[in-house]
Amino acid sequence: MASITLSHIVKQYGDGFPAVNDVSIDIADGEFIILVGPSGCGKSTLLRMIVGLEDITSGDLLINGERVNDKAPRDRNLAMVFQNYALYPHLTVFENIAFPLRLAKNKHSEQEIRDRVTEAARTLELTEHLDRKPANLSGGQRQRVAMGRAIVRHADAFLFDEPLSNLDAKLRGQMRSEISQMQRRLGVTSVYVTHDQTEAMTLGDRVAVLKKGILQQIASPRELYDQPVNLFVAGFIGSPSMNFLPAAVDGGVLQTPVGEIPISADKAQAAAGRPVVLAGIRPEHFEDATLVDPAKRSRGYTFTAQLTHSEWLGNEQYGYISFDPSAEIRQLLEGLARDMDAEELRPQIVVTLDASSRIRGGRPAELWLDTRRIHLFDPETGGNLTRDAEAGRALTSEAEAARKEEIGLARERQRVRVQG
Ligand code: ATP
């Protein structure tokens, strides 16, 4: 097991463009870190530098405190975990798992190979399948075989590069939970690259959000969600995305396309001096006003708007309100969408409503908004003017404590299973 430290890591390719620009991350032993960001943000380059497939232009890479910049990949004792397409169809599960040990010619005795494969198979609940071929396994079992290969090497850390991107949505969900459970059970340090924010949020102890080679924020999923540092992180994390409404701050109210929203004195103060800010509001912080109880209702803002249309999903529904921003705001939203690799950021507000709501498109509707959850962003720098850094840190500390507890419990279960 290992800790991995990235200290001011830079990667410049031949053209001099910094694909990774001064990234520093401390990865604790046993931690599951996700590198996420849109295409071209440098996440694969960063992973390849950790594993040793790419030279580091400047900065230090430490594994367990030892600088490994100049070590060959095979001397770093890290395992890239490939998925089912990297299994050999003509070999049994046993031989597929044993493959990396056989590759290190004469390094391991036949008995040692047998012991390691048997042990890995027991951990992965593959013992009954050792004689089968990959074609006869389920997707989840193949996934476990791929992990088995990494386990038998007794690697210090597992590195995953977009392992699920070729799979359909259902299988992806299943694999995600397999990976998550195995990582916990093994307590092995893992770094996982994806452009999918759902994977990032569900798998990561902490998630590092990258944009154009620059680390924007690294924090627990909850901190990223509730206390994002800037517009990019706020917009990238969460689905449907956070809404961004142009707003003029006038005393204690925000003048917005949906009316005058009262805000707290702290928030008004944070935005003071800026003629226009962007109010960031997550879809679920709206509700059908008729479904909100009166006590709660008085703590937010109720307004009337017309939905263009709504989509009922069974457990909830989405409503859409369009608005007409100024040319400048439109340009800003388009730029943000480009940065996020999103199709487009339409000038519309998405609201998540309870499934029982009778609000439909085409008619005026009464909506409620939880004003305490609004963030205000500086449109020029993108910075979150109302971020509560302390509350954010508390969320990440909670996640850290939960991780330690989960790993402890998983190791205990594993010990009992092996003894049994
Ligand atoms: P994707 O999700 O599309 O794989 P990524 O976030 O993993 O993207 P990288 O593959 O790390 O991004 O690429 C980061 C930047 O470095 C991009 O601008 C890319 O064009 C550039 N780049 C990557 N590999 C090379 C290379 N071998 N030579 C020159 N530039 C490269």
CSV table of C-alpha atoms and ligand atoms in Angstrom, one decimal:
chain,number,residue,atom,x,y,z
A,1,MET,CA,0.0,0.0,0.0
A,2,ALA,CA,1.2,3.5,-0.7
A,3,SER,CA,0.8,7.2,-0.4
A,4,ILE,CA,1.4,9.1,-3.6
A,5,THR,CA,2.5,12.8,-3.7
A,6,LEU,CA,2.3,15.0,-6.7
A,7,SER,CA,4.3,18.2,-6.1
A,8,HIS,CA,4.1,21.0,-8.7
A,9,ILE,CA,3.9,18.5,-11.6
A,10,VAL,CA,4.2,20.1,-15.0
A,11,LYS,CA,4.0,18.3,-18.4
A,12,GLN,CA,4.9,20.1,-21.6
A,13,TYR,CA,4.7,18.2,-24.8
A,14,GLY,CA,6.8,19.1,-27.8
A,15,ASP,CA,4.8,22.2,-28.7
A,16,GLY,CA,5.5,23.7,-25.3
A,17,PHE,CA,1.9,23.8,-24.3
A,18,PRO,CA,1.5,22.7,-20.6
A,19,ALA,CA,-0.9,19.8,-20.8
A,20,VAL,CA,-0.6,19.6,-17.0
A,21,ASN,CA,0.3,22.8,-15.2
A,22,ASP,CA,1.6,22.9,-11.7
A,23,VAL,CA,-0.6,20.2,-10.1
A,24,SER,CA,0.0,19.3,-6.5
A,25,ILE,CA,-2.1,16.5,-4.8
A,26,ASP,CA,-1.4,14.4,-1.7
A,27,ILE,CA,-3.0,11.0,-2.0
A,28,ALA,CA,-3.2,9.1,1.3
A,29,ASP,CA,-2.6,5.4,1.7
A,30,GLY,CA,-5.9,3.6,0.8
A,31,GLU,CA,-7.5,6.6,-0.6
A,32,PHE,CA,-9.6,6.5,-3.8
A,33,ILE,CA,-8.9,9.6,-5.9
A,34,ILE,CA,-10.7,10.6,-9.0
A,35,LEU,CA,-9.2,12.8,-11.7
A,36,VAL,CA,-12.1,14.3,-13.6
A,37,GLY,CA,-12.5,17.0,-16.3
A,38,PRO,CA,-13.5,17.5,-19.9
A,39,SER,CA,-11.6,16.1,-22.8
A,40,GLY,CA,-8.1,17.5,-23.1
A,41,CYS,CA,-7.9,18.7,-19.5
A,42,GLY,CA,-4.8,16.6,-18.9
A,43,LYS,CA,-6.1,13.8,-16.7
A,44,SER,CA,-4.7,10.9,-18.7
A,45,THR,CA,-1.4,12.7,-19.0
A,46,LEU,CA,-1.3,13.0,-15.2
A,47,LEU,CA,-2.1,9.3,-14.7
A,48,ARG,CA,0.5,8.3,-17.3
A,49,MET,CA,3.1,10.3,-15.5
A,50,ILE,CA,2.3,8.6,-12.2
A,51,VAL,CA,2.6,5.1,-13.7
A,52,GLY,CA,5.8,6.1,-15.6
A,53,LEU,CA,4.6,6.0,-19.2
A,54,GLU,CA,5.2,9.7,-19.7
A,55,ASP,CA,8.2,11.8,-18.6
A,56,ILE,CA,7.6,14.6,-16.0
A,57,THR,CA,8.7,17.9,-17.3
A,58,SER,CA,9.1,19.4,-13.8
A,59,GLY,CA,7.9,18.8,-10.3
A,60,ASP,CA,8.3,15.8,-8.0
A,61,LEU,CA,6.4,12.5,-7.9
A,62,LEU,CA,6.8,10.6,-4.6
A,63,ILE,CA,5.6,7.1,-3.8
A,64,ASN,CA,5.7,6.5,0.0
A,65,GLY,CA,7.9,9.5,0.3
A,66,GLU,CA,10.5,8.4,-2.2
A,67,ARG,CA,11.1,10.4,-5.4
A,68,VAL,CA,10.3,8.2,-8.4
A,69,ASN,CA,10.4,10.6,-11.4
A,70,ASP,CA,13.3,8.7,-13.0
A,71,LYS,CA,12.2,5.2,-12.1
A,72,ALA,CA,11.0,2.9,-14.9
A,73,PRO,CA,7.3,1.9,-14.8
A,74,ARG,CA,8.1,-1.7,-13.7
A,75,ASP,CA,10.1,-0.4,-10.7
A,76,ARG,CA,7.2,1.7,-9.4
A,77,ASN,CA,5.1,-1.3,-8.4
A,78,LEU,CA,1.9,0.3,-9.6
A,79,ALA,CA,-0.8,-1.6,-11.5
A,80,MET,CA,-2.9,-0.3,-14.3
A,81,VAL,CA,-6.2,-2.0,-14.2
A,82,PHE,CA,-7.6,-2.7,-17.6
A,83,GLN,CA,-11.0,-4.0,-18.2
A,84,ASN,CA,-12.4,-7.1,-19.9
A,85,TYR,CA,-10.9,-6.2,-23.3
A,86,ALA,CA,-7.5,-6.8,-21.8
A,87,LEU,CA,-8.3,-10.4,-20.8
A,88,TYR,CA,-7.0,-13.2,-23.0
A,89,PRO,CA,-10.0,-15.2,-24.3
A,90,HIS,CA,-8.0,-18.5,-24.8
A,91,LEU,CA,-6.7,-18.5,-21.2
A,92,THR,CA,-8.6,-19.6,-18.2
A,93,VAL,CA,-9.5,-17.2,-15.4
A,94,PHE,CA,-6.6,-18.8,-13.4
A,95,GLU,CA,-4.1,-18.1,-16.2
A,96,ASN,CA,-5.4,-14.7,-16.8
A,97,ILE,CA,-4.9,-13.7,-13.2
A,98,ALA,CA,-1.5,-15.5,-13.1
A,99,PHE,CA,-0.4,-13.7,-16.3
A,100,PRO,CA,1.7,-10.8,-14.8
A,101,LEU,CA,3.5,-13.3,-12.5
A,102,ARG,CA,4.4,-15.5,-15.5
A,103,LEU,CA,5.5,-12.5,-17.4
A,104,ALA,CA,8.2,-11.8,-14.8
A,105,LYS,CA,10.1,-14.8,-16.0
A,106,ASN,CA,11.3,-17.2,-13.3
A,107,LYS,CA,10.7,-14.7,-10.6
A,108,HIS,CA,7.9,-16.7,-9.0
A,109,SER,CA,7.8,-20.4,-8.3
A,110,GLU,CA,4.8,-22.4,-9.5
A,111,GLN,CA,3.7,-22.9,-5.9
A,112,GLU,CA,3.9,-19.1,-5.3
A,113,ILE,CA,1.9,-18.4,-8.4
A,114,ARG,CA,-0.7,-20.9,-7.3
A,115,ASP,CA,-0.9,-19.4,-3.8
A,116,ARG,CA,-1.2,-15.9,-5.0
A,117,VAL,CA,-3.9,-16.6,-7.6
A,118,THR,CA,-5.9,-18.7,-5.1
A,119,GLU,CA,-5.7,-16.0,-2.5
A,120,ALA,CA,-6.7,-13.3,-5.0
A,121,ALA,CA,-9.6,-15.5,-6.3
A,122,ARG,CA,-10.8,-15.9,-2.7
A,123,THR,CA,-10.8,-12.2,-2.1
A,124,LEU,CA,-12.6,-11.6,-5.4
A,125,GLU,CA,-15.0,-14.5,-4.9
A,126,LEU,CA,-13.8,-16.1,-8.2
A,127,THR,CA,-12.7,-19.4,-6.7
A,128,GLU,CA,-15.4,-21.4,-8.5
A,129,HIS,CA,-14.7,-19.8,-11.8
A,130,LEU,CA,-10.9,-20.4,-12.1
A,131,ASP,CA,-11.2,-23.0,-14.8
A,132,ARG,CA,-13.6,-21.0,-17.0
A,133,LYS,CA,-12.7,-18.8,-19.9
A,134,PRO,CA,-13.5,-15.1,-19.9
A,135,ALA,CA,-16.3,-15.5,-22.6
A,136,ASN,CA,-18.3,-17.5,-20.0
A,137,LEU,CA,-18.2,-14.9,-17.3
A,138,SER,CA,-20.5,-12.0,-16.5
A,139,GLY,CA,-19.3,-8.5,-17.0
A,140,GLY,CA,-18.8,-8.0,-13.3
A,141,GLN,CA,-16.8,-11.3,-13.0
A,142,ARG,CA,-14.5,-10.2,-15.9
A,143,GLN,CA,-14.0,-6.9,-14.1
A,144,ARG,CA,-12.9,-8.9,-11.0
A,145,VAL,CA,-10.5,-10.9,-13.1
A,146,ALA,CA,-8.9,-7.7,-14.3
A,147,MET,CA,-8.6,-6.6,-10.7
A,148,GLY,CA,-7.2,-10.0,-9.8
A,149,ARG,CA,-4.2,-9.4,-12.1
A,150,ALA,CA,-3.4,-6.2,-10.2
A,151,ILE,CA,-3.8,-7.9,-6.9
A,152,VAL,CA,-1.4,-10.8,-7.5
A,153,ARG,CA,1.3,-8.4,-8.3
A,154,HIS,CA,1.0,-7.0,-4.8
A,155,ALA,CA,1.0,-3.6,-6.4
A,156,ASP,CA,1.2,-0.5,-4.1
A,157,ALA,CA,-1.6,1.2,-6.0
A,158,PHE,CA,-4.2,0.7,-8.7
A,159,LEU,CA,-4.5,3.1,-11.6
A,160,PHE,CA,-7.6,3.2,-13.8
A,161,ASP,CA,-7.9,5.1,-17.1
A,162,GLU,CA,-11.5,5.6,-18.1
A,163,PRO,CA,-12.2,1.9,-17.6
A,164,LEU,CA,-15.9,2.0,-18.1
A,165,SER,CA,-16.2,4.3,-21.0
A,166,ASN,CA,-17.0,1.6,-23.6
A,167,LEU,CA,-19.8,0.0,-21.7
A,168,ASP,CA,-23.5,0.6,-21.8
A,169,ALA,CA,-25.2,2.5,-19.0
A,170,LYS,CA,-26.5,-0.5,-17.1
A,171,LEU,CA,-23.2,-2.4,-17.1
A,172,ARG,CA,-21.4,0.8,-16.2
A,173,GLY,CA,-23.5,1.2,-13.1
A,174,GLN,CA,-22.9,-2.4,-12.1
A,175,MET,CA,-19.1,-2.2,-12.7
A,176,ARG,CA,-18.9,1.0,-10.8
A,177,SER,CA,-20.3,-0.6,-7.7
A,178,GLU,CA,-18.0,-3.7,-8.2
A,179,ILE,CA,-14.9,-1.4,-8.3
A,180,SER,CA,-16.1,0.6,-5.4
A,181,GLN,CA,-16.7,-2.4,-3.2
A,182,MET,CA,-13.4,-4.1,-4.1
A,183,GLN,CA,-11.4,-0.9,-3.5
A,184,ARG,CA,-12.9,-0.7,0.0
A,185,ARG,CA,-12.3,-4.4,0.6
A,186,LEU,CA,-8.7,-4.2,-0.4
A,187,GLY,CA,-8.1,-0.8,1.0
A,188,VAL,CA,-5.7,-0.2,-1.9
A,189,THR,CA,-4.7,3.4,-3.0
A,190,SER,CA,-6.4,4.0,-6.3
A,191,VAL,CA,-6.3,6.8,-8.9
A,192,TYR,CA,-9.1,6.7,-11.4
A,193,VAL,CA,-9.5,8.9,-14.5
A,194,THR,CA,-12.9,9.7,-15.9
A,195,HIS,CA,-14.7,12.5,-17.7
A,196,ASP,CA,-18.0,11.3,-16.2
A,197,GLN,CA,-19.0,13.3,-13.2
A,198,THR,CA,-21.4,10.6,-12.0
A,199,GLU,CA,-18.5,8.1,-11.8
A,200,ALA,CA,-16.4,10.7,-10.0
A,201,MET,CA,-19.1,11.5,-7.4
A,202,THR,CA,-19.9,7.9,-6.7
A,203,LEU,CA,-16.4,6.4,-6.5
A,204,GLY,CA,-14.2,9.1,-5.1
A,205,ASP,CA,-13.1,9.7,-1.6
A,206,ARG,CA,-11.9,12.9,-3.1
A,207,VAL,CA,-12.3,14.2,-6.6
A,208,ALA,CA,-9.7,16.4,-8.4
A,209,VAL,CA,-11.4,18.6,-11.0
A,210,LEU,CA,-9.1,19.7,-13.8
A,211,LYS,CA,-9.5,22.3,-16.5
A,212,LYS,CA,-6.9,22.9,-19.2
A,213,GLY,CA,-4.2,21.3,-17.2
A,214,ILE,CA,-4.9,23.3,-14.0
A,215,LEU,CA,-6.3,21.8,-10.9
A,216,GLN,CA,-9.4,23.7,-10.0
A,217,GLN,CA,-10.4,22.0,-6.7
A,218,ILE,CA,-9.8,18.8,-4.9
A,219,ALA,CA,-12.3,17.8,-2.3
A,220,SER,CA,-14.9,15.2,-1.3
A,221,PRO,CA,-17.8,14.9,-3.6
A,222,ARG,CA,-20.1,16.7,-1.1
A,223,GLU,CA,-17.7,19.6,-0.7
A,224,LEU,CA,-17.5,20.0,-4.5
A,225,TYR,CA,-21.2,19.9,-4.8
A,226,ASP,CA,-22.1,22.2,-1.9
A,227,GLN,CA,-19.1,24.5,-1.8
A,228,PRO,CA,-17.5,24.7,-5.3
A,229,VAL,CA,-14.7,27.2,-5.7
A,230,ASN,CA,-15.7,28.5,-9.0
A,231,LEU,CA,-18.2,28.5,-11.9
A,232,PHE,CA,-16.4,25.7,-13.7
A,233,VAL,CA,-16.6,23.2,-10.8
A,234,ALA,CA,-20.1,24.3,-9.9
A,235,GLY,CA,-21.3,23.7,-13.5
A,236,PHE,CA,-19.3,20.5,-14.1
A,237,ILE,CA,-20.3,18.7,-11.0
A,238,GLY,CA,-24.0,17.8,-10.7
A,239,SER,CA,-26.6,16.6,-13.2
A,240,PRO,CA,-28.7,18.4,-14.3
A,241,SER,CA,-26.1,21.2,-14.0
A,242,MET,CA,-26.4,24.1,-11.7
A,243,ASN,CA,-28.4,27.0,-13.2
A,244,PHE,CA,-26.6,30.3,-13.6
A,245,LEU,CA,-28.8,33.4,-13.6
A,246,PRO,CA,-27.5,36.9,-14.3
A,247,ALA,CA,-28.3,39.0,-11.2
A,248,ALA,CA,-27.8,42.6,-10.2
A,249,VAL,CA,-27.3,43.1,-6.5
A,250,ASP,CA,-29.5,45.8,-5.1
A,251,GLY,CA,-29.3,46.1,-1.3
A,252,GLY,CA,-30.6,42.8,0.1
A,253,VAL,CA,-32.1,41.5,-3.1
A,254,LEU,CA,-31.0,40.0,-6.4
A,255,GLN,CA,-32.7,41.3,-9.5
A,256,THR,CA,-33.0,38.2,-11.7
A,257,PRO,CA,-35.0,37.0,-14.7
A,258,VAL,CA,-37.3,35.3,-12.2
A,259,GLY,CA,-37.9,38.4,-10.0
A,260,GLU,CA,-36.3,40.0,-7.0
A,261,ILE,CA,-34.8,37.3,-4.8
A,262,PRO,CA,-34.0,38.3,-1.2
A,263,ILE,CA,-30.6,37.2,0.0
A,264,SER,CA,-28.8,37.3,3.3
A,265,ALA,CA,-26.8,40.3,4.4
A,266,ASP,CA,-23.6,38.1,4.2
A,267,LYS,CA,-24.2,37.2,0.6
A,268,ALA,CA,-25.2,40.7,-0.4
A,269,GLN,CA,-22.0,41.9,1.2
A,270,ALA,CA,-19.9,39.3,-0.6
A,271,ALA,CA,-21.2,40.5,-3.9
A,272,ALA,CA,-21.1,44.3,-3.1
A,273,GLY,CA,-19.4,46.5,-5.7
A,274,ARG,CA,-20.1,44.2,-8.7
A,275,PRO,CA,-22.8,45.5,-11.0
A,276,VAL,CA,-23.7,42.0,-12.2
A,277,VAL,CA,-23.1,38.6,-10.6
A,278,LEU,CA,-24.1,35.1,-11.6
A,279,ALA,CA,-26.5,33.4,-9.2
A,280,GLY,CA,-25.8,29.7,-9.1
A,281,ILE,CA,-28.9,27.6,-8.1
A,282,ARG,CA,-29.1,23.8,-8.3
A,283,PRO,CA,-32.3,22.4,-9.9
A,284,GLU,CA,-33.3,20.6,-6.7
A,285,HIS,CA,-33.3,23.8,-4.7
A,286,PHE,CA,-36.6,24.8,-6.5
A,287,GLU,CA,-39.9,23.2,-5.7
A,288,ASP,CA,-43.6,23.4,-6.6
A,289,ALA,CA,-44.6,26.0,-4.0
A,290,THR,CA,-47.9,24.3,-3.3
A,291,LEU,CA,-45.9,21.3,-2.0
A,292,VAL,CA,-43.7,23.2,0.4
A,293,ASP,CA,-45.0,23.5,4.0
A,294,PRO,CA,-45.7,27.1,5.1
A,295,ALA,CA,-42.9,27.2,7.7
A,296,LYS,CA,-40.3,26.2,5.2
A,297,ARG,CA,-41.9,28.4,2.5
A,298,SER,CA,-41.3,31.5,4.5
A,299,ARG,CA,-37.6,30.8,4.6
A,300,GLY,CA,-37.3,31.0,0.8
A,301,TYR,CA,-38.6,32.9,-2.2
A,302,THR,CA,-41.9,32.2,-4.0
A,303,PHE,CA,-42.4,33.4,-7.5
A,304,THR,CA,-44.6,32.8,-10.6
A,305,ALA,CA,-43.1,31.6,-13.8
A,306,GLN,CA,-44.2,29.7,-16.9
A,307,LEU,CA,-42.5,26.5,-17.7
A,308,THR,CA,-41.8,25.9,-21.4
A,309,HIS,CA,-42.2,22.2,-20.8
A,310,SER,CA,-41.7,19.5,-18.2
A,311,GLU,CA,-40.4,15.9,-18.2
A,312,TRP,CA,-41.8,13.4,-15.8
A,313,LEU,CA,-39.3,10.7,-14.8
A,314,GLY,CA,-41.4,8.7,-12.2
A,315,ASN,CA,-39.4,9.6,-9.1
A,316,GLU,CA,-39.2,13.3,-9.9
A,317,GLN,CA,-39.8,15.7,-12.8
A,318,TYR,CA,-37.8,18.4,-14.5
A,319,GLY,CA,-39.3,21.7,-15.5
A,320,TYR,CA,-37.8,24.2,-17.9
A,321,ILE,CA,-38.1,28.0,-17.7
A,322,SER,CA,-36.4,30.0,-20.5
A,323,PHE,CA,-35.0,33.5,-20.1
A,324,ASP,CA,-33.4,36.0,-22.4
A,325,PRO,CA,-30.0,37.2,-21.2
A,326,SER,CA,-28.0,40.1,-22.4
A,327,ALA,CA,-25.5,39.5,-25.2
A,328,GLU,CA,-22.6,39.6,-22.6
A,329,ILE,CA,-24.2,37.0,-20.4
A,330,ARG,CA,-25.1,34.8,-23.3
A,331,GLN,CA,-21.4,34.9,-24.4
A,332,LEU,CA,-20.3,34.0,-20.9
A,333,LEU,CA,-22.6,31.1,-20.7
A,334,GLU,CA,-21.5,29.8,-24.1
A,335,GLY,CA,-17.8,30.1,-23.0
A,336,LEU,CA,-18.5,28.2,-19.9
A,337,ALA,CA,-20.3,25.4,-21.9
A,338,ARG,CA,-17.2,25.2,-24.2
A,339,ASP,CA,-14.9,24.9,-21.2
A,340,MET,CA,-17.1,22.1,-19.8
A,341,ASP,CA,-17.3,20.3,-23.1
A,342,ALA,CA,-21.1,20.5,-22.7
A,343,GLU,CA,-23.3,20.7,-25.8
A,344,GLU,CA,-24.5,24.2,-24.9
A,345,LEU,CA,-25.6,26.0,-21.8
A,346,ARG,CA,-29.0,27.3,-22.9
A,347,PRO,CA,-30.4,30.4,-21.3
A,348,GLN,CA,-32.9,28.4,-19.3
A,349,ILE,CA,-33.5,27.3,-15.8
A,350,VAL,CA,-34.0,23.7,-15.0
A,351,VAL,CA,-36.0,23.0,-11.9
A,352,THR,CA,-36.5,19.6,-10.2
A,353,LEU,CA,-40.0,19.1,-8.9
A,354,ASP,CA,-41.6,16.4,-6.8
A,355,ALA,CA,-43.1,13.6,-9.0
A,356,SER,CA,-46.5,14.4,-7.6
A,357,SER,CA,-46.4,18.1,-8.7
A,358,ARG,CA,-49.2,19.0,-11.1
A,359,ILE,CA,-47.2,21.8,-12.7
A,360,ARG,CA,-47.1,21.5,-16.4
A,361,GLY,CA,-45.6,23.5,-19.3
A,362,GLY,CA,-47.5,26.4,-20.9
A,363,ARG,CA,-49.2,27.7,-17.8
A,364,PRO,CA,-48.1,30.0,-15.1
A,365,ALA,CA,-46.9,28.1,-12.0
A,366,GLU,CA,-46.0,29.0,-8.5
A,367,LEU,CA,-42.5,27.9,-7.6
A,368,TRP,CA,-40.4,28.1,-4.5
A,369,LEU,CA,-36.7,28.6,-4.2
A,370,ASP,CA,-34.5,27.8,-1.2
A,371,THR,CA,-32.6,31.1,-1.1
A,372,ARG,CA,-30.1,29.8,1.5
A,373,ARG,CA,-28.6,27.5,-1.1
A,374,ILE,CA,-27.8,30.2,-3.7
A,375,HIS,CA,-24.1,30.8,-4.5
A,376,LEU,CA,-23.0,34.0,-6.2
A,377,PHE,CA,-20.2,34.0,-8.7
A,378,ASP,CA,-18.0,36.7,-10.1
A,379,PRO,CA,-18.7,36.7,-13.9
A,380,GLU,CA,-15.2,38.0,-14.7
A,381,THR,CA,-13.0,35.6,-12.6
A,382,GLY,CA,-15.5,32.8,-12.2
A,383,GLY,CA,-14.7,32.8,-8.4
A,384,ASN,CA,-17.4,31.8,-6.0
A,385,LEU,CA,-18.0,34.9,-3.8
A,386,THR,CA,-20.1,33.1,-1.2
A,387,ARG,CA,-18.2,29.9,-0.7
A,388,ASP,CA,-18.0,28.8,3.0
A,389,ALA,CA,-14.5,27.3,3.1
A,390,GLU,CA,-14.9,26.1,6.7
A,391,ALA,CA,-18.2,24.3,5.9
A,392,GLY,CA,-16.5,22.8,2.9
A,393,ARG,CA,-13.6,21.5,4.9
A,394,ALA,CA,-15.9,20.0,7.4
A,395,LEU,CA,-17.6,18.0,4.6
A,396,THR,CA,-14.3,16.6,3.4
A,397,SER,CA,-13.2,15.7,7.0
A,398,GLU,CA,-16.5,13.8,7.4
A,399,ALA,CA,-15.8,11.9,4.2
A,400,GLU,CA,-12.3,11.1,5.4
A,401,ALA,CA,-13.5,9.7,8.7
A,402,ALA,CA,-16.2,7.6,6.9
A,403,ARG,CA,-13.5,6.2,4.6
A,404,LYS,CA,-11.3,5.1,7.4
A,405,GLU,CA,-14.2,3.4,9.1
A,406,GLU,CA,-15.3,1.7,6.0
A,407,ILE,CA,-11.8,0.4,5.2
A,408,GLY,CA,-11.5,-0.9,8.8
A,409,LEU,CA,-14.8,-2.7,8.6
A,410,ALA,CA,-14.0,-4.2,5.2
A,411,ARG,CA,-10.6,-5.4,6.4
A,412,GLU,CA,-12.3,-7.0,9.4
A,413,ARG,CA,-14.8,-8.8,7.2
A,414,GLN,CA,-12.0,-9.9,4.9
A,415,ARG,CA,-10.1,-11.3,7.9
A,416,VAL,CA,-13.1,-13.2,9.1
A,417,ARG,CA,-13.7,-14.6,5.6
A,418,VAL,CA,-10.1,-15.7,5.1
A,419,GLN,CA,-10.0,-17.4,8.6
A,420,GLY,CA,-13.4,-19.0,7.9
B,1,ATP,P1,-9.4,12.8,-22.9
B,1,ATP,O1,-10.5,12.7,-21.9
B,1,ATP,O2,-9.9,13.3,-24.2
B,1,ATP,O3,-8.5,11.6,-23.0
B,1,ATP,P2,-7.5,14.1,-21.1
B,1,ATP,O4,-8.1,15.0,-20.1
B,1,ATP,O5,-7.1,12.7,-20.7
B,1,ATP,O6,-8.5,14.0,-22.4
B,1,ATP,P3,-4.8,14.3,-22.1
B,1,ATP,O7,-4.9,13.1,-23.0
B,1,ATP,O8,-4.0,14.2,-20.9
B,1,ATP,O9,-6.3,14.9,-21.8
B,1,ATP,O10,-4.3,15.6,-23.0
B,1,ATP,C1,-4.0,16.8,-22.4
B,1,ATP,C2,-3.6,17.8,-23.5
B,1,ATP,O11,-2.3,17.4,-24.0
B,1,ATP,C3,-4.5,17.9,-24.7
B,1,ATP,O12,-4.5,19.2,-25.1
B,1,ATP,C4,-3.8,17.0,-25.7
B,1,ATP,O13,-4.0,17.4,-27.0
B,1,ATP,C5,-2.3,17.1,-25.4
B,1,ATP,N1,-1.5,15.9,-25.7
B,1,ATP,C6,-1.8,14.7,-25.2
B,1,ATP,N2,-0.8,13.8,-25.6
B,1,ATP,C7,0.0,14.5,-26.4
B,1,ATP,C8,1.2,14.2,-27.1
B,1,ATP,N3,1.7,12.9,-27.2
B,1,ATP,N4,1.8,15.2,-27.8
B,1,ATP,C9,1.3,16.5,-27.8
B,1,ATP,N5,0.2,16.8,-27.1
B,1,ATP,C10,-0.4,15.9,-26.4
